[in-house]
């Protein structure tokens, strides 16, 4: 086995372990928290998670620019003095924004629960956006082992604190939010130690390098807006559900989305390491690598949909108070398929090809479509079912459009595969929502086995490609 293959397997193993740990902890938290704190409090907990998902907007693409510009570099080749100034300039900017959020939550928000959530979101922003620049440096320079440990420290610390809260019988969503922030803070301290030659230098070496800041922001802002637009595609629907119905309904639907999106944590194990590898790869090999990865990934993602049936059965018994909302899992479970393909394959390739503008355009178009469908399903028809179903429709639209553009750049054909995969998703939704139970499971399982039969040749070729890669 060659050095490149060994390096890939080694990095993948580190990333896989950290993401499996995160997956297990996320699964346990999703199962434990709604059992302990009640539907209303769980709604506020989900509201905090919802708000904090947008904090990346507030570094204005600064960190994304560093990630894109230095992807594929070696850590030893970085100019540490420049990164030292950029790190502390970013921290100062985030601290100023935190002060603004603090005063807003203190003096302009009447609801005490929402005031607390906004304040905690501000603290989360300060910690997370300071940390992300160092995490991006580790990712872009292929220091995957250190990145993996940082990720695990965050989630393991968080889980230990949650267990402590439960044992002390302090079943309050406020404590759980604080636990989440402390987990992030511990990982910030650790990653600061890993990058101590960047973070801790003489104050004499610091200078306000505005030019470097604007270069990073100008490179990263399109990707940042694309990422925010990506979050807004679902966020607009979720926000509207909270406004049209109530916090309790918002929490119930959020639980369903959280369970449906659990496998994204696992998929990120490969996505994290692929960007620096593809940046170093020969451009002529990108189409072949794409087809190999695509065949492998889609078999896995379509197979994962089978897990819906045991998941729903277990959760219905464990969380009977959420039984009325768990039925929506049949509609949103395929979101992991479209999100997984976008995260691991399409966006990684588009970033490698420096097509951030295309990512932004497709995401903005999807946001506009999200606004239109949300107005129709939430405010005109007032249908929670159609509102939830629109989430998968929007993610499918974005995924299909993005892949068709990417296929044009790579000069490959994917229309047939996209059609078959979407047909299988329709079969899954029909089986889970209409047929349900054992019959629904059998129908989808048969459809999936037929898919494997149709893709037998491509799967065999993919296995051979992986073997050849390992031997070279």
PDB file of C-alpha atoms in Angstrom, residues 234-254 373-375 377-379 382-388:
ATOM      1  CA  UNK A 234     -34.317  24.992   6.121  1.00  0.00           C
ATOM      2  CA  UNK A 235     -34.120  27.879   8.596  1.00  0.00           C
ATOM      3  CA  UNK A 236     -36.867  29.901   6.901  1.00  0.00           C
ATOM      4  CA  UNK A 237     -39.243  26.949   7.172  1.00  0.00           C
ATOM      5  CA  UNK A 238     -38.313  26.286  10.823  1.00  0.00           C
ATOM      6  CA  UNK A 239     -38.580  29.967  11.792  1.00  0.00           C
ATOM      7  CA  UNK A 240     -42.004  30.206  10.129  1.00  0.00           C
ATOM      8  CA  UNK A 241     -43.221  27.074  11.918  1.00  0.00           C
ATOM      9  CA  UNK A 242     -42.250  28.671  15.256  1.00  0.00           C
ATOM     10  CA  UNK A 243     -44.112  31.880  14.325  1.00  0.00           C
ATOM     11  CA  UNK A 244     -47.230  30.228  12.855  1.00  0.00           C
ATOM     12  CA  UNK A 245     -47.610  27.567  15.553  1.00  0.00           C
ATOM     13  CA  UNK A 246     -45.635  27.699  18.845  1.00  0.00           C
ATOM     14  CA  UNK A 247     -42.331  26.852  20.550  1.00  0.00           C
ATOM     15  CA  UNK A 248     -43.596  23.371  21.486  1.00  0.00           C
ATOM     16  CA  UNK A 249     -44.426  22.513  17.853  1.00  0.00           C
ATOM     17  CA  UNK A 250     -41.085  24.003  16.802  1.00  0.00           C
ATOM     18  CA  UNK A 251     -39.316  21.724  19.305  1.00  0.00           C
ATOM     19  CA  UNK A 252     -41.168  18.625  18.122  1.00  0.00           C
ATOM     20  CA  UNK A 253     -40.354  19.243  14.453  1.00  0.00           C
ATOM     21  CA  UNK A 254     -36.761  20.099  15.385  1.00  0.00           C
ATOM     22  CA  UNK A 373     -42.926  27.610  -0.660  1.00  0.00           C
ATOM     23  CA  UNK A 374     -42.989  28.661   3.008  1.00  0.00           C
ATOM     24  CA  UNK A 375     -45.460  31.474   2.345  1.00  0.00           C
ATOM     25  CA  UNK A 377     -47.446  26.013   2.882  1.00  0.00           C
ATOM     26  CA  UNK A 378     -47.172  27.780   6.265  1.00  0.00           C
ATOM     27  CA  UNK A 379     -49.091  31.056   5.977  1.00  0.00           C
ATOM     28  CA  UNK A 382     -51.361  26.471   7.112  1.00  0.00           C
ATOM     29  CA  UNK A 383     -50.287  22.858   6.526  1.00  0.00           C
ATOM     30  CA  UNK A 384     -47.592  21.500   8.843  1.00  0.00           C
ATOM     31  CA  UNK A 385     -47.290  18.359   6.687  1.00  0.00           C
ATOM     32  CA  UNK A 386     -46.595  20.295   3.480  1.00  0.00           C
ATOM     33  CA  UNK A 387     -44.243  22.622   5.372  1.00  0.00           C
ATOM     34  CA  UNK A 388     -42.138  19.674   6.541  1.00  0.00           C
TER      35      UNK A 388
END
